[in-house]
Coordinates of C-alpha atoms in Angstrom, one line a residue:
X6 CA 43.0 -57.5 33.7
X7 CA 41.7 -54.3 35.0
X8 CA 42.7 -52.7 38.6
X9 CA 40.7 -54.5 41.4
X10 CA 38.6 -56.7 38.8
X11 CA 35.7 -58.8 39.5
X12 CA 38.1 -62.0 40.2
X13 CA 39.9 -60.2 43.4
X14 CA 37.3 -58.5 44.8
X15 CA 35.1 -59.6 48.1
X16 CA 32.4 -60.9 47.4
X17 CA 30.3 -58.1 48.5
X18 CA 31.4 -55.7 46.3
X19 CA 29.6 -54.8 42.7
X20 CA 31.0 -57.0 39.7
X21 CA 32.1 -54.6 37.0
X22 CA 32.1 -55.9 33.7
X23 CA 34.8 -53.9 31.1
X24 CA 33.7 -53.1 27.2
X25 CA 35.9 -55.6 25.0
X26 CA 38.5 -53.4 22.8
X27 CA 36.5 -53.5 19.5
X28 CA 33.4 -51.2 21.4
X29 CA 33.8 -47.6 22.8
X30 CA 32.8 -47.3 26.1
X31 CA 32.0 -43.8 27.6
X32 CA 33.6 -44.4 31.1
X33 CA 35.7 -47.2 30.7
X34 CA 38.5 -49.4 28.6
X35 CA 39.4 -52.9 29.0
X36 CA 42.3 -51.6 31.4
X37 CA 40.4 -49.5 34.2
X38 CA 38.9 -46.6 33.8
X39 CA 39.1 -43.2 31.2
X40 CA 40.7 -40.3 33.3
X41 CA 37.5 -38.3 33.8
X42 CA 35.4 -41.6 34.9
X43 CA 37.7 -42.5 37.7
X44 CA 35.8 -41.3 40.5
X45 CA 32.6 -42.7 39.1
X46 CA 34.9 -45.9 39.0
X47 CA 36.1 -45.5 42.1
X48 CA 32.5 -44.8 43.6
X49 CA 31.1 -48.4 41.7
X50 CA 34.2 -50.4 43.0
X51 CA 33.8 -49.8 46.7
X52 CA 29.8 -49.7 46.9
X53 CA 28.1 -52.7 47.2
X54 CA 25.9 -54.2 45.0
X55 CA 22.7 -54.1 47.8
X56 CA 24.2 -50.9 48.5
X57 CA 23.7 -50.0 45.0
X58 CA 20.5 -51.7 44.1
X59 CA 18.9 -49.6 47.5
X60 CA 20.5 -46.2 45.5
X61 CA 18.5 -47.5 42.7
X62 CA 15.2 -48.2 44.4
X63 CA 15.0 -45.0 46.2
X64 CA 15.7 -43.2 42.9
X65 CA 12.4 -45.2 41.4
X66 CA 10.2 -44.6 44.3
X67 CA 11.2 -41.1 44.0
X68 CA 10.0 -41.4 40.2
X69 CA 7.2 -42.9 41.7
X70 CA 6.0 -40.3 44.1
X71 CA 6.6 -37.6 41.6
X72 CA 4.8 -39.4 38.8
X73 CA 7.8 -39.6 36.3
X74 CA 5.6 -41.8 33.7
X75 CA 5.4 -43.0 29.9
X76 CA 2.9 -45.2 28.2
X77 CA 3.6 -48.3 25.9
X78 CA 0.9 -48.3 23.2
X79 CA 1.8 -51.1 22.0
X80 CA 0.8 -52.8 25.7
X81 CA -2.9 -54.0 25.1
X82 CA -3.5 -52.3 28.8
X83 CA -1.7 -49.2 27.6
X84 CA -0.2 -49.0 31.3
X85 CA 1.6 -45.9 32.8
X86 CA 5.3 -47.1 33.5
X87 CA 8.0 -45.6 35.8
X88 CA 11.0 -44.3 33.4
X89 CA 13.7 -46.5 34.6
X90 CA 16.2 -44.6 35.6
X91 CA 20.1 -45.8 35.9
X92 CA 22.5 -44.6 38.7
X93 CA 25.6 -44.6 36.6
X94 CA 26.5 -41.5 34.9
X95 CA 27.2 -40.5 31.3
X96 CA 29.9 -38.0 31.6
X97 CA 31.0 -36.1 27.9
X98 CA 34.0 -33.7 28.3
X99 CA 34.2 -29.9 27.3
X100 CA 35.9 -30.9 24.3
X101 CA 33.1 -33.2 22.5
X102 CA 30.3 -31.0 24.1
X103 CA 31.8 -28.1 22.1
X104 CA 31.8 -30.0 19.2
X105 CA 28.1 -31.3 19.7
X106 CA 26.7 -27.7 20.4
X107 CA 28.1 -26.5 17.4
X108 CA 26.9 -29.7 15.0
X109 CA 23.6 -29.0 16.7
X110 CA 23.0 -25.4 16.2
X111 CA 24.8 -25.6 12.0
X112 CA 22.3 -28.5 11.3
X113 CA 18.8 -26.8 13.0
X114 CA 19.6 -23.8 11.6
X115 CA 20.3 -25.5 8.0
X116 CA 17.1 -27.5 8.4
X117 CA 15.1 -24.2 9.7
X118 CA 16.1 -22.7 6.5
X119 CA 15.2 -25.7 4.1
X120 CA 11.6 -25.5 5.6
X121 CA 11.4 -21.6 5.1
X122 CA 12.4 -22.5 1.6
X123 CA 10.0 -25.5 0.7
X124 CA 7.2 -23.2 1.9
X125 CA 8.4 -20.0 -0.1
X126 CA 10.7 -20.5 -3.0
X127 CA 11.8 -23.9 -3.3
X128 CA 14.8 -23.2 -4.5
X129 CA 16.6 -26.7 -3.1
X130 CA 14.1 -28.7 -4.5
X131 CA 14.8 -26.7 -8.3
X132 CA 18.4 -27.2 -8.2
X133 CA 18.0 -30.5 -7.2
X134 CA 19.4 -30.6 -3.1
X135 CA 16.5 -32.7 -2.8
X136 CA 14.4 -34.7 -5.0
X137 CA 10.9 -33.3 -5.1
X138 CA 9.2 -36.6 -5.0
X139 CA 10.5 -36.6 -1.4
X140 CA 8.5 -33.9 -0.1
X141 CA 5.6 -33.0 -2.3
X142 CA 4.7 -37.1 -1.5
X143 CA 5.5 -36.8 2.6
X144 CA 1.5 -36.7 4.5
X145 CA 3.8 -34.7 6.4
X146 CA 4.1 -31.4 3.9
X147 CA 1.5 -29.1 4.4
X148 CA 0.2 -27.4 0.9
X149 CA -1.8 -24.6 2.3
X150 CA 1.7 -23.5 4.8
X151 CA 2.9 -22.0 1.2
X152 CA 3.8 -18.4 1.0
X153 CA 2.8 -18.3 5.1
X154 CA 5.5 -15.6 6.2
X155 CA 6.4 -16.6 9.9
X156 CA 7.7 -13.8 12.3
X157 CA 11.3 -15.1 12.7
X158 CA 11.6 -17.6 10.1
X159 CA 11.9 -20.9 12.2
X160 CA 9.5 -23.7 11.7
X161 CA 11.2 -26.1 14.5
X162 CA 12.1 -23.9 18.0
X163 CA 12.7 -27.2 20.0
X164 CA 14.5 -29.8 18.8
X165 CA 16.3 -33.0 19.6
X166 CA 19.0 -34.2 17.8
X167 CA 19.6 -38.2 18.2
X168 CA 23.9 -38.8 18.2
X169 CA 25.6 -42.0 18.7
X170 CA 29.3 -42.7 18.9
X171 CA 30.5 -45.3 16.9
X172 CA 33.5 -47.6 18.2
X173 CA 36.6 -45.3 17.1
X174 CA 34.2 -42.5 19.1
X175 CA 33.6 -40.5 16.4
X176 CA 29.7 -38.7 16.9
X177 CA 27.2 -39.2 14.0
X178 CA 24.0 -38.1 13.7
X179 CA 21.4 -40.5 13.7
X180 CA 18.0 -38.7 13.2
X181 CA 16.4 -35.4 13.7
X182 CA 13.4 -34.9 15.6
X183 CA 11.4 -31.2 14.6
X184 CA 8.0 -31.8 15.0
X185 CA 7.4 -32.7 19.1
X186 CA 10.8 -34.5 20.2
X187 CA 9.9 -35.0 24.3
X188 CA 12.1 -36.2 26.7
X189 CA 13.3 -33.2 28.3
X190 CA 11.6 -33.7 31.9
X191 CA 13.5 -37.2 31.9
X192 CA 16.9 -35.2 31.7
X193 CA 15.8 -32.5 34.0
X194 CA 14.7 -35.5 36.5
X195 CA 17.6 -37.6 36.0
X196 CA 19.7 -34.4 37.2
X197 CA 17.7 -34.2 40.3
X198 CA 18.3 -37.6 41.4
X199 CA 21.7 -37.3 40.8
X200 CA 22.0 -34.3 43.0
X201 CA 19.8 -36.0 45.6
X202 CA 21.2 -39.6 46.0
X203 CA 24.6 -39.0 44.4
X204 CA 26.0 -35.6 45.6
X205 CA 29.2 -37.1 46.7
X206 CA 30.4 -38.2 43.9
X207 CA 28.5 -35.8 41.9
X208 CA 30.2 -33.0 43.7
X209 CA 33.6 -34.3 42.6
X210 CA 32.8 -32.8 39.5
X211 CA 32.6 -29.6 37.7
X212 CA 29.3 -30.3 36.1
X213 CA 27.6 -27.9 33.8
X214 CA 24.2 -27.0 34.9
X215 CA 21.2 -27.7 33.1
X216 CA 18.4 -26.7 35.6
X217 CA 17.9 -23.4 33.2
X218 CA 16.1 -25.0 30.5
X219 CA 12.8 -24.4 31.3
X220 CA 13.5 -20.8 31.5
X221 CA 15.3 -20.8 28.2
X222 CA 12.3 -22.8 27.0
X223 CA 10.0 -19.5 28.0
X224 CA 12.2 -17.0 26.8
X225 CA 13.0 -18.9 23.2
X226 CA 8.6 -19.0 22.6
X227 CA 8.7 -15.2 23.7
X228 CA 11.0 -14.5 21.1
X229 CA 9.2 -16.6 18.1
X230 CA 6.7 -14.1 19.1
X231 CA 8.0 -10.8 18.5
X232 CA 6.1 -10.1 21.6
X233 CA 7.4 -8.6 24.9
X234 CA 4.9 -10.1 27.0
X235 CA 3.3 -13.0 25.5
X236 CA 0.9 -15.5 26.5
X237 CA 2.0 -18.5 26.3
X238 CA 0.3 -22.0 26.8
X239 CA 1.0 -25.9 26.4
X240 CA -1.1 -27.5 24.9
X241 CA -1.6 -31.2 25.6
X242 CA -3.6 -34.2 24.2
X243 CA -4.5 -35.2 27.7
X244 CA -3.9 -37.5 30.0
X245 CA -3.6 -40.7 27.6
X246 CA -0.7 -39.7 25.8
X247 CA 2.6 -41.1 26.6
X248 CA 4.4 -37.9 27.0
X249 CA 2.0 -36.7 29.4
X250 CA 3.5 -35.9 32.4
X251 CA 6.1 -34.0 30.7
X252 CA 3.4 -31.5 29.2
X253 CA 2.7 -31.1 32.7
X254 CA 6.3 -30.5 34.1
X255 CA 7.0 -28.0 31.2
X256 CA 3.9 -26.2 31.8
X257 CA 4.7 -25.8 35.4
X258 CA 8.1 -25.3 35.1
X259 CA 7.8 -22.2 32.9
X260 CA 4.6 -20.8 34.8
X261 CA 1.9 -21.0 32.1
X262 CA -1.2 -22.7 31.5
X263 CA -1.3 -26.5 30.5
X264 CA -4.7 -26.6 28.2
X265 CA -6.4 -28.8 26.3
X266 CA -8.6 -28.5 22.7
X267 CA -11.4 -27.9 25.2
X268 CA -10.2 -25.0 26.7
X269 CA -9.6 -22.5 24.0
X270 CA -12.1 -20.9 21.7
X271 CA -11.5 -18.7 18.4
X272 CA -13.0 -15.4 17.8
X273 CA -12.4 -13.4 15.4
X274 CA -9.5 -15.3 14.3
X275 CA -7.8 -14.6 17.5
X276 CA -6.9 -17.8 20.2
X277 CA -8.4 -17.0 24.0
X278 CA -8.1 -19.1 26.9
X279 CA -11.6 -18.8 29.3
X280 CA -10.5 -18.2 32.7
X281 CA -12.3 -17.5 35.9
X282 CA -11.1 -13.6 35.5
X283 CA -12.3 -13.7 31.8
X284 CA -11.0 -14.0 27.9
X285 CA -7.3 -14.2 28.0
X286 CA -5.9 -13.9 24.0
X287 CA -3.5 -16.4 23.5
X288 CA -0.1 -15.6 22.1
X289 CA 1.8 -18.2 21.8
X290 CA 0.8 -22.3 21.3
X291 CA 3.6 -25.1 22.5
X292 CA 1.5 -27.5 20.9
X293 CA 2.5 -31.4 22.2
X294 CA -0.1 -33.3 19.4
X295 CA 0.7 -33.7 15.6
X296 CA -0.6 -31.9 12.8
X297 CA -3.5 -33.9 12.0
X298 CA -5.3 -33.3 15.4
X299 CA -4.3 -29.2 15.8
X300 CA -7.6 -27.9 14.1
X301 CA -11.0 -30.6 13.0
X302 CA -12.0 -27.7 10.4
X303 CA -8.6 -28.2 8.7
X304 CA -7.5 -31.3 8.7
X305 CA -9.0 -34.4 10.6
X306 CA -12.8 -33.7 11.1
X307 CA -13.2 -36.6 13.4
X308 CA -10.5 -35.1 15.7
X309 CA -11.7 -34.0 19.6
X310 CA -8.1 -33.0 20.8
X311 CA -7.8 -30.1 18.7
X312 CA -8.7 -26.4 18.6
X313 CA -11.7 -25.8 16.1
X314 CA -10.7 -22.6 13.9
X315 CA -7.4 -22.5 15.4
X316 CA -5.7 -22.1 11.2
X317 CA -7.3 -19.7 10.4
X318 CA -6.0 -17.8 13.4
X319 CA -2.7 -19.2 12.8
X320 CA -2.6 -17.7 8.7
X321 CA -3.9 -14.6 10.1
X322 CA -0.9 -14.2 11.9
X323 CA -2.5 -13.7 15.4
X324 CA -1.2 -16.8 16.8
X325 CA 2.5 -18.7 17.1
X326 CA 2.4 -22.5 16.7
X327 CA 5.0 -24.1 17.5
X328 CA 6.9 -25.8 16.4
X329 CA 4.7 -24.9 13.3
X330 CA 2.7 -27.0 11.3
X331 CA 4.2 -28.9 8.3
X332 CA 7.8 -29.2 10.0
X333 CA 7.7 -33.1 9.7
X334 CA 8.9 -32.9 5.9
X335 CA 12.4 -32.4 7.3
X336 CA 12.8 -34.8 9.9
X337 CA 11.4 -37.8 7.5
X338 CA 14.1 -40.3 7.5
X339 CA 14.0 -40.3 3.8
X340 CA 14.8 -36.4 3.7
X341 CA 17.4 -37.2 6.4
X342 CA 20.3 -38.5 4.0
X343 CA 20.1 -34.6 2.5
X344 CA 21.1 -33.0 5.5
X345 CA 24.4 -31.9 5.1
X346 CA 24.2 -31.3 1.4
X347 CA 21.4 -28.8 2.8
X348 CA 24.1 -27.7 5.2
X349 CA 26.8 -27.2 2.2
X350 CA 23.7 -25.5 0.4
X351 CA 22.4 -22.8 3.0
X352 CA 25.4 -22.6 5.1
X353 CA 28.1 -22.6 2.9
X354 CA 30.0 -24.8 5.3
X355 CA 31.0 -28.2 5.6
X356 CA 28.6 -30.6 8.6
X357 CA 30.4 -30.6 11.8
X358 CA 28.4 -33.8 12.7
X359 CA 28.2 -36.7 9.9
X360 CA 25.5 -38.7 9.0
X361 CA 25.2 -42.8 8.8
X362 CA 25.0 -44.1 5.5
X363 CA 22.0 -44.3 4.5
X364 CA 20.2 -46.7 1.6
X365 CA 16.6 -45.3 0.1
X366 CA 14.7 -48.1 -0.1
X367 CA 12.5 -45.9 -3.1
X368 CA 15.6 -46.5 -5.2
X369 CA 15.7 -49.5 -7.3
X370 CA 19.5 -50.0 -7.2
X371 CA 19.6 -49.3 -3.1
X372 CA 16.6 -51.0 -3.1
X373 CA 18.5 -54.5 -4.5
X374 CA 21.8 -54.0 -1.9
X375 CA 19.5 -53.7 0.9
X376 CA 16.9 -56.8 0.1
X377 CA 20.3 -58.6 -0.4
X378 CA 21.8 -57.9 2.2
X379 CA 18.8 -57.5 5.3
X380 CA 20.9 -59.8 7.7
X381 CA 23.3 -57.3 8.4
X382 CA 21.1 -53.9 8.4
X383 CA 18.9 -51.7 10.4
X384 CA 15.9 -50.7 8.3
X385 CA 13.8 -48.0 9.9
X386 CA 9.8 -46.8 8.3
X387 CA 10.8 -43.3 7.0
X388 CA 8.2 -41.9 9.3
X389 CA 8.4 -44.3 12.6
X390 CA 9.2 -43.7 15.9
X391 CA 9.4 -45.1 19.1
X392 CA 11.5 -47.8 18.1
X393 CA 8.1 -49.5 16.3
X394 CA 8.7 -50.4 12.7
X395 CA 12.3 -51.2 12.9
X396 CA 14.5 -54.5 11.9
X397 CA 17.9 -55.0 13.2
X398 CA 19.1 -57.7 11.0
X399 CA 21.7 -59.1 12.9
X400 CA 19.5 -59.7 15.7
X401 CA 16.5 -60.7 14.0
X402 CA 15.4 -64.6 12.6
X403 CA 15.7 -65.7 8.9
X404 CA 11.0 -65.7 9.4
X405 CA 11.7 -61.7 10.7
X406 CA 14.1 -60.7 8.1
X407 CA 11.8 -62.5 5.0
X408 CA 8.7 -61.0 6.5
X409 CA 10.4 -57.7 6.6
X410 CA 11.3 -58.2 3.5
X411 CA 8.1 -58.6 1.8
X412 CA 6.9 -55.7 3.7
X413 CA 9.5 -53.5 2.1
X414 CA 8.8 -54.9 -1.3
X415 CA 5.5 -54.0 -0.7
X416 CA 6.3 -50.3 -0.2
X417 CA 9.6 -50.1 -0.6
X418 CA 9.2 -45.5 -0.5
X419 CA 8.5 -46.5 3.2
X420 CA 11.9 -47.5 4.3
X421 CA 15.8 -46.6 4.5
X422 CA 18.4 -48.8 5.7
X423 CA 21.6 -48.5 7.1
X424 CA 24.8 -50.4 8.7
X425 CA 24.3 -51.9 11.9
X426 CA 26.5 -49.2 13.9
X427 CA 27.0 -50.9 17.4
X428 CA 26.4 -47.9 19.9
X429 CA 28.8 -46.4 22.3
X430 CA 28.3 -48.2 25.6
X431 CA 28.2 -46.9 29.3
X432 CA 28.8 -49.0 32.9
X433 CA 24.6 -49.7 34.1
X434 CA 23.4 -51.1 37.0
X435 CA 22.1 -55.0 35.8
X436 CA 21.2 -57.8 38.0
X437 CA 24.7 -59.5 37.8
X438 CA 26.3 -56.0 38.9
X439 CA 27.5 -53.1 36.6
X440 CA 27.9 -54.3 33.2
X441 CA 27.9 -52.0 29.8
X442 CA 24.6 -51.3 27.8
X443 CA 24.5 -49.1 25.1
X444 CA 23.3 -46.0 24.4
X445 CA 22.5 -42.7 22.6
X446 CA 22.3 -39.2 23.1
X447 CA 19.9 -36.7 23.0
X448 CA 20.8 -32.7 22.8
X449 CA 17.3 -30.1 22.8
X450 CA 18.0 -27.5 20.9
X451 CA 16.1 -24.0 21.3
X452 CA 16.3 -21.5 18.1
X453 CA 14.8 -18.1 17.7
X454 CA 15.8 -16.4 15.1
X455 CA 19.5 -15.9 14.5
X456 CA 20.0 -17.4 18.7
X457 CA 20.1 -21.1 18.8
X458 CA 20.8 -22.4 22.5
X459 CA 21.1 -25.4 24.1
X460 CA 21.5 -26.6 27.9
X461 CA 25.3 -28.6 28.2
X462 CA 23.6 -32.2 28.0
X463 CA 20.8 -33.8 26.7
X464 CA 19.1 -37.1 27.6
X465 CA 20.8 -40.1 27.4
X466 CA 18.8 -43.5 27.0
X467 CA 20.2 -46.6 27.1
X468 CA 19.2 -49.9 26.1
X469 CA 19.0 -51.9 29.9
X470 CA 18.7 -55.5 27.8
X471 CA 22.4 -56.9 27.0
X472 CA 23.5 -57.0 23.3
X473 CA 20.3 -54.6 22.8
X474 CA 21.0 -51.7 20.3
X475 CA 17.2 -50.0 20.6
X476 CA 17.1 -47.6 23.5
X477 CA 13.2 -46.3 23.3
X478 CA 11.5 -46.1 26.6
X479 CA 8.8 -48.1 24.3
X480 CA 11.2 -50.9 23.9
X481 CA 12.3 -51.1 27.6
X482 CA 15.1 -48.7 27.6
X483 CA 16.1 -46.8 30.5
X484 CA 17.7 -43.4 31.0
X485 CA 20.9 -42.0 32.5
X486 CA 22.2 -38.2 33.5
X487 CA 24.6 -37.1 31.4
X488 CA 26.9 -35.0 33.1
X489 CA 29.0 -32.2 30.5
X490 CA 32.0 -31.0 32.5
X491 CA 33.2 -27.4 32.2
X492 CA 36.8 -29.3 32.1
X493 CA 39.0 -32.0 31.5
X494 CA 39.8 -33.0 34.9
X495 CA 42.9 -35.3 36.1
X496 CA 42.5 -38.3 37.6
X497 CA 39.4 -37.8 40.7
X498 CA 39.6 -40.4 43.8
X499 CA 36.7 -41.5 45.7
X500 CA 37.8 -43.2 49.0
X501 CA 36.0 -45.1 51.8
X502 CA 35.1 -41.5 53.6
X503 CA 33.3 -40.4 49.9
X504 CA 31.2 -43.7 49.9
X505 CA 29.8 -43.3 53.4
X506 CA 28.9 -40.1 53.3
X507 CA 26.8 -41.2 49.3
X508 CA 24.6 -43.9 51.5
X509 CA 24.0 -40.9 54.5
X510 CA 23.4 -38.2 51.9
X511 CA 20.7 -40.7 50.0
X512 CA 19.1 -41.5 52.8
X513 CA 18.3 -37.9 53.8
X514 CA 17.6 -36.6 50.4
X515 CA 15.5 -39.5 49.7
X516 CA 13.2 -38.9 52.9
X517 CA 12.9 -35.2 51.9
X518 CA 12.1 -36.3 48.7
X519 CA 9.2 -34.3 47.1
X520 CA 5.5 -35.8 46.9
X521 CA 3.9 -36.7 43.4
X522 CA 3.8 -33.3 41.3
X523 CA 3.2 -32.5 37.5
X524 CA 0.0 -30.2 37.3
X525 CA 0.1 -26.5 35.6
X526 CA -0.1 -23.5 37.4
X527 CA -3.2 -21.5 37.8
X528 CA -4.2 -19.7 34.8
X529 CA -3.0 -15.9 34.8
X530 CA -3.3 -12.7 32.3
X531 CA -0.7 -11.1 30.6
X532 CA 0.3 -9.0 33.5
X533 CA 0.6 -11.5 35.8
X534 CA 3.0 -13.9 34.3
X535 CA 5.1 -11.0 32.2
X536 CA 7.8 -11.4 34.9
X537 CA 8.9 -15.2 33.5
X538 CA 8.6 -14.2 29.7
X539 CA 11.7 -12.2 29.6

């Protein structure tokens, strides 16, 4: 039994509940707590649970006041919902993070490189890296992007690579996100609120800062450019879309304009925002809607969110999209089981990260395995997202699975499927007390050219329903900070002293708590907002 367990504690103290042996848990093993997670440990086993729970509240109404929001679509009221937002760390050591900045950076740049080649010489797809049916088929490849010579040569600048751990704690990549992965204001928030209600035991650690990204954001699109001083702009479906507060938060955060379709006009096959001082030419576009809606005279006529003209700007060369049209035909789950032999094929090196196994559903003989064996799989549409379109067999009813089934069957090219990996798991805040949930990890990767960066972190979301394995904000999942430590640190204490001063530190934070923000700056030419592009 672990130190201090549930059974001998007071009653008034929070309930921890330890991962059996047969699942990895990030802070904690059936016998106590992992070296670097004992003052985290600590810090749970002499707070409270009200005490907690109170942490928790004022971390929501913070959320609250500053408008930290998503949408479900699939809600018939399409109601704005506060993230939710879990007090208990994920901590990943130097080690692993070196491992995971390295498996980042090898697999964008091998994918940056297979989309350069699709749209130029194909030479994957002729010696057979990837079957052609699987991109000349995808909605998401982009015919007239052919021959299109971009500046620097990279299709995806941001990126965010989905890892899980499986239960020896080996990371594998689960899918790749290149055309608008978001999520990046929930990991910049979540650090925030650690800071604020946390600092006690926060400041136990050495944690690696991530409060640069924004700025590494701006200097990553100046770069794309070529430019020295570019004009740069985020531009936003509007207020409907689920990810809209964190088009606002980036736009802010780096000092540029947040527009919509509305607001920029082509001329002359040049972009210009209309400001109060006059034309502005427009540079560089952070675009936050899909292909379909970027341009009514090129691809969906009926389309109001996008910029009329704005492609033939774009092939002229007097504008940077990114992350540029026609990126989607590498982050198709189909194209996903190619990866590393893409890696192998561009890189001449062998994938740092590994894939899950993956069954094609389009294959007859993968096709059989899978219909055979649907109980015990997770099949996935090759282009869903969200956590919509998914079965997890072993949680799902013999009606699910057989109407799934007949779905596939039905367009079987539509689906992969792969082995129910259960998830890493960390300690979360639940009604009963602390108890693990599982989760996944979320790294954003900048590139430009031969520089690929990354902040030490990434978002972590985590599944807040027991036994749950999806983690989507869609589905009810939650998110967590995910503190990278600079090193491996001995074993940390947190004593009675350390817990006082957490409840009088989040108390004071919490009242000087900022008011609801999210809104762009004021629109400004080139030579007022040169200062923030370098």
């Amino acid at each position: 039994m672990p130190p201090d367990s549930a059974a001998s504690k007071p009653n008034d103290r929070t309930t921890i509940e330890y991962p059996p042996a047969a699942i990895f848990d990030e802070l904690l093993t059936i016998d106590g707590a992992r070296p670097y997670a004992s003052a985290v440990h600590d810090w749970i086993q002499s707070s409270s649970i009200n005490e907690l729970r109170s942490l928790s509240d004022q971390a929501g109404s913070i959320m609250y006041r500053k408008g930290v929001t998503f949408t479900v679509y699939s809600d018939a009221a399409n109601v704005e919902r506060i993230i939710p937002f879990d007090l208990v760390p994920r901590i990943i050591t130097a080690q692993d993070w070196e491992l995971i900045e390295r498996g980042c950076a090898q697999r964008i740049t091998a994918l940056n490189a297979f989309i350069h080649d699709t749209y130029h010489d194909q030479k994957a797809i002729k010696q057979g890296i990837v079957p052609p049916e699987y991109i000349f088929t995808n909605p998401c490849y982009e015919p007239w992007m052919q021959g299109i010579d971009l500046a620097s040569q990279v299709y995806s600048a941001i990126s965010g690579i989905d890892l899980i751990r499986d239960n020896e704690g080996n990371w594998l990549v689960l899918e790749d996100n290149l055309r608008t992965p978001s999520g990046v204001s929930y990991m910049l928030e979540s650090r925030k609120l650690s800071e604020q209600l946390l600092s006690p035991v926060f400041d136990k650690y050495d944690v690696e800062p991530i409060s640069h990204y924004p700025e590494l954001l701006r200097q990553t699109l100046a770069e794309i450019s070529g430019l020295e001083r570019p004009q740069i702009v985020v531009l936003t479906p509007g207020r409907f879309n689920s990810a809209y507060y964190e088009h606002a938060f980036l736009a802010s955060s780096m000092n540029v304009p947040l527009v919509h379709g509305y607001d920029l006009r082509v001329l002359n096959n040049k972009v210009f925002i209309m400001t109060v001082n006059g034309r502005v030419q427009v540079d560089v576009i952070y675009r936050r809607l899909d292909d379909d809606f970027l341009d009514p005279l090129a691809f969906d006529s009926s389309t109001i969110l996008g910029v009329p003209g704005l492609m033939s700007a774009y092939r002229a060369g007097n504008v940077v999209i990114t992350n540029a049209p026609g990126t989607g035909i590498a982050d198709d789950k189909s194209v996903y089981p190619y990866v590393p032999d893409m890696i192998r094929y561009y890189l001449g090196e062998e994938p740092i990260l590994q894939n899950v196994p993956t069954y094609q559903c389009r294959d007859p003989k993968q096709l059989d395995h899978v219909l055979k064996n649907l109980s015990e799989l997770v099949v996935k549409e090759t282009r869903g997202s969200g956590g919509y379109g998914m079965l997890i067999g072993p949680k799902s009813s013999k009606e699910q699975i057989e109407e799934f089934a007949r779905k596939i069957k039905a367009n079987p090219s539509d689906y992969i499927a792969q082995p129910t990996i259960s998830l890493s798991t960390c300690p979360t805040l639940v009604d009963e007390g602390v108890a693990p949930r599982h989760i996944d990890l979320r790294p954003f990767i900048l590139a430009s050219g031969d520089k690929v960066r990354s902040v030490p972190g990434g978002l972590t979301r985590v599944a807040m329903k027991q036994g749950s394995l999806v983690v989507n904000s869609s589905q009810g999942g939650g998110v967590k900070d995910t503190w990278v430590l600079k090193s491996s640190p001995e074993h940390l204490s947190f004593g009675a002293e350390d817990a006082a001063s957490t409840t009088g530190a989040a108390k004071s934070k919490a009242t000087n708590a900022p008011s609801k923000s999210g809104s762009a700056k004021q629109i400004s030419p080139k030579t007022k907002s040169a200062g923030a592009a370098q």
